[in-house]
CSV table of C-alpha atoms and ligand atoms in Angstrom, one decimal:
chain,number,residue,atom,x,y,z
N,779,MET,CA,90.7,90.1,129.4
N,780,ARG,CA,89.6,86.9,128.3
N,781,GLU,CA,86.2,86.4,130.5
N,782,ASP,CA,85.4,89.9,129.4
N,783,LEU,CA,86.1,89.2,125.5
N,784,HIS,CA,84.4,86.0,125.5
N,785,ALA,CA,81.4,88.0,127.0
N,786,LEU,CA,81.8,90.7,124.9
N,787,TYR,CA,81.7,88.1,121.7
N,788,ARG,CA,78.7,86.5,122.7
N,789,ARG,CA,76.7,89.4,123.0
N,790,LEU,CA,78.1,90.6,119.5
N,791,HIS,CA,77.1,87.3,117.9
N,792,ALA,CA,73.6,87.3,119.7
N,793,ALA,CA,72.6,90.9,118.0
N,794,PRO,CA,74.2,90.8,114.4
N,795,GLU,CA,73.1,93.6,112.3
N,796,LEU,CA,72.7,94.1,108.6
N,797,SER,CA,74.9,95.4,106.6
N,798,MET,CA,74.7,99.7,106.9
N,799,GLN,CA,72.6,99.3,109.8
N,800,GLU,CA,74.6,98.4,112.4
N,801,HIS,CA,73.3,101.0,114.9
N,802,ALA,CA,73.7,99.1,117.9
N,803,THR,CA,77.0,97.6,117.0
N,804,ALA,CA,78.6,101.0,116.2
N,805,ALA,CA,77.2,102.2,119.5
N,806,LEU,CA,78.4,99.5,121.6
N,807,VAL,CA,82.4,100.0,119.5
N,808,ALA,CA,82.0,103.7,120.3
N,809,GLU,CA,81.4,103.2,124.2
N,810,ARG,CA,84.1,100.3,124.6
N,811,MET,CA,86.8,102.5,122.7
N,812,SER,CA,86.2,105.2,124.7
N,813,ALA,CA,86.2,103.6,127.8
N,814,LEU,CA,89.7,102.7,126.7
N,815,GLY,CA,90.8,106.3,126.4
N,816,PHE,CA,90.3,106.4,122.2
N,817,GLU,CA,88.7,109.6,120.9
N,818,ALA,CA,86.1,108.0,119.0
N,819,TRP,CA,83.2,109.1,116.7
N,820,ARG,CA,80.9,107.9,113.9
N,821,CYS,CA,81.8,107.5,110.3
N,822,GLY,CA,80.0,106.4,106.7
N,823,GLY,CA,77.1,106.2,108.5
N,824,THR,CA,77.3,103.3,110.9
N,825,GLY,CA,81.1,103.4,111.1
N,826,VAL,CA,83.1,103.9,114.1
N,827,VAL,CA,86.7,105.5,114.1
N,828,ALA,CA,88.7,105.2,117.2
N,829,VAL,CA,92.1,106.9,117.9
N,830,LEU,CA,94.8,106.7,120.4
N,831,ARG,CA,97.6,109.5,120.5
N,832,ASN,CA,100.4,108.3,122.5
N,833,GLY,CA,103.4,110.7,121.8
N,834,GLU,CA,105.5,111.2,119.0
N,835,GLY,CA,105.6,108.2,116.1
N,836,PRO,CA,104.0,106.3,113.4
N,837,VAL,CA,100.7,106.0,112.6
N,838,VAL,CA,99.3,102.4,112.6
N,839,ALA,CA,95.8,101.9,111.4
N,840,PHE,CA,93.8,98.3,111.9
N,841,ARG,CA,90.3,97.4,110.3
N,842,ALA,CA,87.6,95.5,111.8
N,843,ASP,CA,84.5,94.8,109.8
N,844,THR,CA,81.1,94.6,111.8
N,845,ASP,CA,78.3,93.3,109.5
N,846,GLY,CA,76.1,90.5,109.3
N,847,LEU,CA,74.2,88.3,106.9
N,848,PRO,CA,71.0,87.8,106.4
N,849,VAL,CA,71.1,84.1,107.3
N,850,ALA,CA,68.6,82.0,109.7
N,851,GLU,CA,71.4,80.9,112.7
N,852,ASP,CA,72.0,76.7,112.5
N,853,THR,CA,74.6,76.5,115.2
N,854,GLY,CA,72.7,75.2,118.3
N,855,LEU,CA,74.9,77.3,120.3
N,856,PRO,CA,73.1,79.2,123.6
N,857,HIS,CA,74.2,82.4,122.3
N,858,ALA,CA,72.7,81.8,118.9
N,859,SER,CA,70.9,84.9,117.1
N,860,THR,CA,67.4,85.2,117.1
N,861,ALA,CA,68.1,88.5,115.3
N,862,ARG,CA,65.7,90.1,112.5
N,863,GLY,CA,66.4,92.7,109.9
N,864,THR,CA,64.9,94.2,106.9
N,865,LEU,CA,66.8,94.3,103.6
N,866,PRO,CA,66.7,97.5,101.4
N,867,ASP,CA,64.0,96.2,99.4
N,868,GLY,CA,61.6,95.6,102.5
N,869,THR,CA,62.3,92.2,103.0
N,870,ASP,CA,61.9,90.8,106.7
N,871,VAL,CA,65.1,88.5,107.2
N,872,PRO,CA,66.8,86.6,110.2
N,873,VAL,CA,70.1,87.6,110.7
N,874,MET,CA,73.3,86.1,111.8
N,875,HIS,CA,77.1,87.1,112.1
N,876,ALA,CA,77.5,84.1,109.5
N,877,CYS,CA,80.8,85.6,108.1
N,878,GLY,CA,82.5,85.9,111.6
N,879,HIS,CA,82.6,89.2,111.9
N,880,ASP,CA,82.0,89.3,115.4
N,881,THR,CA,85.5,87.7,116.2
N,882,HIS,CA,87.0,90.5,114.0
N,883,VAL,CA,85.3,93.3,116.2
N,884,THR,CA,85.8,91.7,119.3
N,885,ALA,CA,89.9,90.7,118.5
N,886,ALA,CA,90.2,94.4,117.4
N,887,ILE,CA,88.5,96.0,121.0
N,888,GLY,CA,90.9,92.9,122.5
N,889,ALA,CA,93.9,94.7,121.2
N,890,ALA,CA,93.2,98.2,122.1
N,891,THR,CA,92.6,96.9,125.1
N,892,LEU,CA,96.2,95.8,125.2
N,893,LEU,CA,97.4,99.2,123.6
N,894,ALA,CA,95.8,101.3,125.8
N,895,GLY,CA,97.5,99.4,128.9
N,896,ALA,CA,100.8,99.1,127.4
N,897,ARG,CA,101.2,103.1,126.5
N,898,GLY,CA,104.4,103.1,128.4
N,899,ALA,CA,106.0,100.4,125.8
N,900,TRP,CA,105.0,102.5,122.4
N,901,ALA,CA,104.9,105.6,121.0
N,902,GLY,CA,102.7,107.1,118.1
N,903,THR,CA,99.2,106.8,117.2
N,904,VAL,CA,96.8,104.0,116.7
N,905,VAL,CA,93.7,104.4,114.4
N,906,PHE,CA,90.7,101.7,114.8
N,907,VAL,CA,88.4,101.6,111.8
N,908,PHE,CA,85.3,99.9,112.8
N,909,GLN,CA,83.9,99.1,109.6
N,910,PRO,CA,80.0,98.5,108.4
N,911,GLY,CA,78.6,97.1,105.2
N,912,GLU,CA,81.7,94.9,103.8
N,913,GLU,CA,78.8,92.0,102.6
N,914,THR,CA,77.2,94.8,100.5
N,915,GLY,CA,81.1,96.0,99.7
N,916,GLU,CA,79.6,99.4,100.4
N,917,GLY,CA,81.1,100.3,103.9
N,918,ALA,CA,84.6,101.3,103.0
N,919,ALA,CA,83.9,103.3,100.1
N,920,ALA,CA,81.5,104.9,102.4
N,921,MET,CA,84.0,105.8,105.5
N,922,VAL,CA,86.3,107.3,102.4
N,923,ALA,CA,83.6,109.1,101.2
N,924,ASP,CA,82.6,110.2,104.9
N,925,GLY,CA,85.8,111.5,105.1
N,926,LEU,CA,87.6,108.8,107.2
N,927,TRP,CA,91.5,110.0,106.2
N,928,GLU,CA,90.5,113.9,106.4
N,929,ARG,CA,89.9,113.4,110.2
N,930,ALA,CA,92.1,110.5,111.5
N,931,PRO,CA,95.6,110.7,111.2
N,932,ARG,CA,97.5,109.9,108.1
N,933,PRO,CA,98.6,105.8,108.7
N,934,GLU,CA,101.6,104.8,107.3
N,935,VAL,CA,100.0,101.1,107.2
N,936,VAL,CA,96.8,99.5,107.3
N,937,PHE,CA,96.0,96.2,108.9
N,938,GLY,CA,93.3,93.9,108.6
N,939,GLN,CA,92.3,90.4,109.1
N,940,HIS,CA,89.2,87.6,108.8
N,941,VAL,CA,87.8,84.4,110.6
N,942,TRP,CA,88.2,81.2,108.2
N,943,PRO,CA,87.9,77.3,108.7
N,944,GLY,CA,91.5,77.1,108.9
N,945,ARG,CA,93.2,75.9,111.9
N,946,ALA,CA,92.3,77.8,115.1
N,947,GLY,CA,95.8,79.3,116.3
N,948,GLN,CA,97.1,79.8,113.3
N,949,VAL,CA,97.6,82.9,110.8
N,950,GLU,CA,98.1,83.0,107.0
N,951,LEU,CA,100.0,86.0,105.0
N,952,THR,CA,99.4,86.2,101.4
N,953,PRO,CA,101.9,89.0,99.7
N,954,GLY,CA,100.5,90.5,97.0
N,955,PRO,CA,97.2,89.6,95.3
N,956,ALA,CA,95.3,88.2,98.0
N,957,MET,CA,91.8,88.0,97.5
N,958,ALA,CA,89.7,88.7,93.9
N,959,ARG,CA,88.3,91.6,92.3
N,960,ALA,CA,84.8,90.8,92.1
N,961,ASP,CA,82.4,92.3,89.1
N,962,SER,CA,78.6,91.4,89.0
N,963,TRP,CA,76.1,91.8,86.1
N,964,ARG,CA,72.3,91.9,85.7
N,965,VAL,CA,71.9,90.6,81.6
N,966,THR,CA,68.9,91.2,80.2
N,967,VAL,CA,67.8,89.2,77.2
N,968,ARG,CA,65.4,91.0,75.1
N,969,GLY,CA,63.7,88.6,72.7
N,970,ARG,CA,59.5,88.7,71.5
N,971,GLY,CA,57.1,87.1,73.3
N,972,GLY,CA,54.6,84.5,71.8
N,973,HIS,CA,52.7,81.5,71.8
N,974,GLY,CA,55.2,78.1,72.9
N,975,SER,CA,53.6,76.4,70.0
N,976,GLN,CA,54.8,79.0,67.4
N,977,PRO,CA,58.3,80.0,68.0
N,978,HIS,CA,58.9,81.0,64.4
N,979,LEU,CA,56.5,84.0,64.9
N,980,ALA,CA,58.7,85.0,68.1
N,981,VAL,CA,62.4,85.4,69.7
N,982,ASP,CA,63.2,83.0,72.5
N,983,PRO,CA,64.8,84.8,74.9
N,984,VAL,CA,65.4,81.3,76.8
N,985,LEU,CA,67.2,80.0,74.2
N,986,ILE,CA,69.5,83.0,73.5
N,987,ALA,CA,70.3,83.4,77.2
N,988,ALA,CA,70.7,79.6,77.6
N,989,HIS,CA,73.0,79.6,75.1
N,990,ALA,CA,75.0,82.8,76.5
N,991,VAL,CA,75.6,80.8,79.8
N,992,VAL,CA,77.2,78.0,78.1
N,993,ARG,CA,79.1,79.8,76.0
N,994,LEU,CA,80.3,82.3,78.9
N,995,GLN,CA,82.2,79.2,80.7
N,996,SER,CA,84.4,79.1,77.3
N,997,VAL,CA,85.7,82.1,78.1
N,998,VAL,CA,87.7,81.3,81.0
N,999,SER,CA,88.9,78.1,79.2
N,1000,ARG,CA,89.2,79.4,76.1
N,1001,GLU,CA,90.5,82.9,76.4
N,1002,VAL,CA,92.5,83.1,79.8
N,1003,GLY,CA,95.8,81.4,80.2
N,1004,ALA,CA,95.9,78.1,81.7
N,1005,GLN,CA,98.7,80.3,84.4
N,1006,GLU,CA,96.2,83.2,85.2
N,1007,SER,CA,93.0,83.0,87.2
N,1008,ALA,CA,89.3,83.9,86.6
N,1009,VAL,CA,86.0,82.8,87.8
N,1010,VAL,CA,82.9,83.4,85.7
N,1011,THR,CA,79.7,82.2,87.7
N,1012,VAL,CA,76.0,82.9,86.5
N,1013,GLY,CA,74.1,82.4,89.8
N,1014,THR,CA,70.3,83.1,88.7
N,1015,PHE,CA,68.8,82.8,85.9
N,1016,HIS,CA,64.8,83.9,85.2
N,1017,ALA,CA,63.0,83.7,82.6
N,1018,GLY,CA,59.0,83.0,82.1
N,1019,LEU,CA,55.9,82.0,84.0
N,1020,LYS,CA,54.4,79.2,81.6
N,1021,GLU,CA,56.0,76.3,80.0
N,1022,ASN,CA,54.0,77.0,76.6
N,1023,VAL,CA,54.5,81.0,76.5
N,1024,ILE,CA,57.3,82.2,75.1
N,1025,PRO,CA,58.5,84.8,77.3
N,1026,SER,CA,59.7,88.3,76.2
N,1027,GLU,CA,62.8,88.3,77.9
N,1028,ALA,CA,65.2,86.3,80.2
N,1029,VAL,CA,67.2,87.9,83.1
N,1030,PHE,CA,70.5,86.3,84.6
N,1031,THR,CA,73.2,87.4,86.8
N,1032,VAL,CA,76.9,86.9,86.0
N,1033,ASN,CA,79.8,87.1,88.9
N,1034,VAL,CA,83.3,87.3,87.7
N,1035,ARG,CA,86.4,87.1,89.8
N,1036,THR,CA,90.1,87.9,88.7
N,1037,LEU,CA,93.1,88.6,90.9
N,1038,ASP,CA,95.3,90.5,87.7
N,1039,PRO,CA,94.0,93.6,86.2
N,1040,ALA,CA,94.9,92.7,83.0
N,1041,VAL,CA,92.7,89.2,82.9
N,1042,ARG,CA,90.2,91.5,83.9
N,1043,GLU,CA,90.5,93.9,81.0
N,1044,ARG,CA,90.8,91.0,78.4
N,1045,LEU,CA,87.7,88.8,80.1
N,1046,LEU,CA,85.3,91.4,80.3
N,1047,PRO,CA,84.9,92.7,77.3
N,1048,ALA,CA,85.3,89.5,75.9
N,1049,LEU,CA,82.6,88.2,78.3
N,1050,ARG,CA,79.9,91.4,77.0
N,1051,ARG,CA,81.2,90.1,73.2
N,1052,VAL,CA,79.6,86.3,73.9
N,1053,VAL,CA,76.4,87.7,75.2
N,1054,ALA,CA,75.9,90.4,72.3
N,1055,ALA,CA,76.7,87.8,69.8
N,1056,GLU,CA,74.6,85.2,71.0
N,1057,ALA,CA,71.8,87.7,70.8
N,1058,ALA,CA,72.5,88.6,67.2
N,1059,ALA,CA,72.7,84.6,66.5
N,1060,GLY,CA,69.3,84.2,68.0
N,1061,GLY,CA,68.2,87.8,65.9
N,1062,ALA,CA,67.6,89.4,69.0
N,1063,PRO,CA,68.5,93.0,70.1
N,1064,GLU,CA,71.8,94.0,71.9
N,1065,PRO,CA,71.0,92.6,75.8
N,1066,LEU,CA,71.1,94.9,78.2
N,1067,VAL,CA,74.1,94.4,80.8
N,1068,GLU,CA,73.7,96.3,84.0
N,1069,GLU,CA,76.6,96.4,86.4
N,1070,LEU,CA,75.2,95.3,90.3
N,1071,TYR,CA,78.3,96.1,92.6
N,1072,THR,CA,82.2,95.6,92.3
N,1073,PHE,CA,84.8,94.4,95.1
N,1074,PRO,CA,88.3,96.0,94.7
N,1075,LEU,CA,91.4,94.0,94.3
N,1076,LEU,CA,93.0,93.3,98.0
N,1077,VAL,CA,96.8,93.6,97.3
N,1078,ASN,CA,99.0,93.2,100.3
N,1079,ASP,CA,102.1,95.3,99.8
N,1080,PRO,CA,104.6,92.7,99.5
N,1081,ALA,CA,107.4,94.0,102.1
N,1082,ALA,CA,105.0,95.3,104.8
N,1083,THR,CA,103.3,91.0,104.5
N,1084,GLU,CA,106.8,90.0,104.9
N,1085,ALA,CA,108.3,92.3,107.7
N,1086,LEU,CA,105.3,90.8,109.4
N,1087,ARG,CA,106.5,87.4,109.4
N,1088,ALA,CA,108.5,87.8,112.5
N,1089,PRO,CA,106.5,89.7,115.1
N,1090,LEU,CA,103.7,86.8,113.9
N,1091,ALA,CA,106.0,84.3,114.7
N,1092,ALA,CA,107.4,85.5,117.9
N,1093,ALA,CA,103.8,85.9,119.2
N,1094,LEU,CA,102.1,82.8,118.2
N,1095,GLY,CA,104.9,80.0,117.2
N,1096,ALA,CA,106.9,80.2,113.6
N,1097,GLY,CA,104.7,77.0,113.2
N,1098,ASN,CA,101.6,78.9,113.6
N,1099,VAL,CA,101.8,81.5,110.7
N,1100,LEU,CA,101.2,79.9,107.1
N,1101,HIS,CA,102.1,80.8,103.5
N,1102,ALA,CA,98.9,80.9,101.2
N,1103,ALA,CA,97.8,80.9,98.1
N,1104,PRO,CA,95.1,84.1,97.1
N,1105,ARG,CA,91.6,83.5,97.9
N,1106,MET,CA,88.8,83.9,94.8
N,1107,GLY,CA,86.5,85.5,97.5
N,1108,SER,CA,86.8,89.3,97.5
N,1109,GLU,CA,86.5,91.7,100.3
N,1110,ASP,CA,86.5,95.9,100.0
N,1111,PHE,CA,89.4,96.1,102.6
N,1112,GLY,CA,91.7,97.2,100.0
N,1113,HIS,CA,89.7,100.9,99.3
N,1114,LEU,CA,91.0,101.8,103.0
N,1115,PRO,CA,94.6,101.7,102.1
N,1116,ASP,CA,94.0,102.6,98.4
N,1117,ALA,CA,92.2,105.8,99.4
N,1118,LEU,CA,96.1,106.6,100.6
N,1119,GLY,CA,98.0,104.5,98.6
N,1120,VAL,CA,99.4,103.2,101.5
N,1121,PRO,CA,100.8,99.8,102.4
N,1122,GLY,CA,98.2,97.8,103.5
N,1123,VAL,CA,97.9,93.7,104.6
N,1124,TYR,CA,95.3,91.3,105.2
N,1125,TRP,CA,95.7,88.1,107.1
N,1126,PHE,CA,93.3,85.1,107.7
N,1127,PHE,CA,93.1,83.2,111.1
N,1128,GLY,CA,91.5,79.9,111.6
N,1129,GLY,CA,88.2,79.4,113.8
N,1130,VAL,CA,88.1,75.2,113.5
N,1131,PRO,CA,89.9,72.9,116.4
N,1132,GLY,CA,92.8,71.0,114.5
N,1133,GLU,CA,91.0,67.9,115.5
N,1134,VAL,CA,88.1,68.4,113.8
N,1135,LEU,CA,90.4,69.1,110.6
N,1136,ASP,CA,92.1,66.2,111.2
N,1137,SER,CA,89.5,64.0,111.2
N,1138,GLY,CA,88.2,65.1,108.1
N,1139,ALA,CA,84.6,66.1,109.0
N,1140,PRO,CA,83.0,68.3,106.8
N,1141,VAL,CA,83.7,71.8,108.4
N,1142,PRO,CA,81.1,74.9,107.7
N,1143,THR,CA,82.2,77.6,106.0
N,1144,ASN,CA,81.6,81.0,106.3
N,1145,HIS,CA,77.6,82.4,105.1
N,1146,SER,CA,76.8,79.0,106.5
N,1147,PRO,CA,74.1,79.0,108.6
N,1148,ALA,CA,76.3,76.3,110.9
N,1149,PHE,CA,79.3,78.6,111.0
N,1150,ALA,CA,80.6,78.8,114.7
N,1151,PRO,CA,84.2,79.3,114.5
N,1152,VAL,CA,85.8,78.1,118.4
N,1153,LEU,CA,86.1,80.5,121.0
N,1154,GLU,CA,89.6,79.7,121.7
N,1155,PRO,CA,92.6,79.7,120.8
N,1156,THR,CA,90.5,81.4,117.5
N,1157,LEU,CA,89.7,85.0,120.0
N,1158,THR,CA,93.5,84.8,121.3
N,1159,THR,CA,95.3,84.3,118.3
N,1160,ALA,CA,93.1,86.9,116.7
N,1161,VAL,CA,93.7,89.5,119.7
N,1162,THR,CA,97.8,88.7,119.8
N,1163,ALA,CA,98.2,88.7,116.0
N,1164,ALA,CA,96.3,92.4,115.5
N,1165,TYR,CA,98.3,93.5,118.5
N,1166,ALA,CA,101.5,91.9,117.9
N,1167,ALA,CA,101.0,93.4,114.2
N,1168,VAL,CA,100.0,96.8,115.3
N,1169,LEU,CA,102.5,97.3,117.6
N,1170,SER,CA,105.8,96.1,114.8
N,1171,ARG,CA,105.1,99.3,113.4
N,1172,LEU,CA,104.7,101.7,115.7
N,1173,GLY,CA,108.3,103.6,117.5
N,1174,THR,CA,109.1,102.6,120.8
N,1175,ALA,CA,108.7,104.9,124.4
N,1176,ALA,CA,111.1,107.6,125.6
N,1177,ARG,CA,112.4,106.4,128.4
L,1691,ZN,ZN1,80.9,87.6,104.3
L,1692,ZN,ZN1,83.5,88.6,105.8
C-alpha cells in the first residue's frame, strides 16, 4: 500500500488547486473512495463526503482538507508543483501545497483503504469529509451549509489532523482549546487630503493610523492578563501616493488571535475603542472597521482527546504521542463538530526527520515555498494515527 500512497501523494503534490477550486482533487478523491466501496458525493462545491456502512455500531467521522496556497514552490523536488491558478479577484498566481494538505488527503485515503480492507474487524459507519477551502476559512462552513450532516449519518466524534514541522513519526495532542479564534479587520482612517506643506489645513490620516497601530499593541500588554493569551498583528498598511501630498485616507488590516472567548469579548471592543479614540484625537471622523473573516476557536474535547492517547500510543509507540500547548494558528475544522455539538479532536503529526531537527538547522514552516515534509515516516504515521483513532471509536464486529 505504501508505494501506492506515495504515488498518490506525488500526484496530489504536483497538482495543487486554490481554495474552493479543488475540482480535479475532488474528482480524484471521489474516484478513489468509490473504488474502495464508499458511497461518495460532492458537498459544499468542491468538497467530497464518503461513507462506508458496515453494520450496526457507532458513526465516526474523519476530516481532511484539500486546498493549496498561492505560493511559488521552491523545494527542488522532482514532483514540485508548476501549477497556476486564478484568485477570486482575477489575479493569476502560482499554486503549491505549501500547507501540506496533500499529506492529509493521502493519509485519509490510506486510512480509508485500511478500514475498507478490515471490514471483518469492526462494525459501524465511517464518514470521510474531504473539505475544500480551509486556507480561506470557507470550506467547513460551506459543507455544513450544503447539508453535510443532513445527508451523512450523524457522527459521535469528528477527527482531523495536520502536518507541521515537528519530528516525523510523532503526533501531538492538545486537550481543550488547541487553535486560536481569528478575527481579521480592515480599518479605514478617513482624514482630509491636502498639501504636504500645509498640514494645518488637512487632517492627516497617516499620522492618525500610525498612532493607532502603535497603541493597538498596548492593548495586549495592558488589558490582557499575563496568564491569558492574545495576539494582535497589523499586517498591512497602505496610504498615499506622494511624499508631499497628504492623502485622504489610510487603510490597515488587523489580525487578532485569542484562545478564550472571554478574552476576545474584552479585546475586540478595546481595539475598536483605540481606533476610534486615535481618530478623535486627530480630529478625524470615526474610522470604518470592516470584518474580513473569522476562524472559529478549535477546542479538542478533553475526554475524547484523552481517550485517544492509549490507541495512538499502541499504534505509534508511547514515546511518539506527545502533549502540546495550544497554538495561536487557526483552522476551520471546529465548524464540523460544532455544527452538531459533538466532540472533535484534531492533532498534529510531524514531517521533519529527527536528525534535521537535532542538527538545529532552520526548518521551513507551513506556507513556506520550501515546505517539504519528508515522505516517511510522515505518511505512515499519519495513516496509522487516522486509522487507529477511527478504529478506537468503532464497534467490534459480531462474530
Ligand atoms: Zn495553512
Ligand atoms: Zn493547513
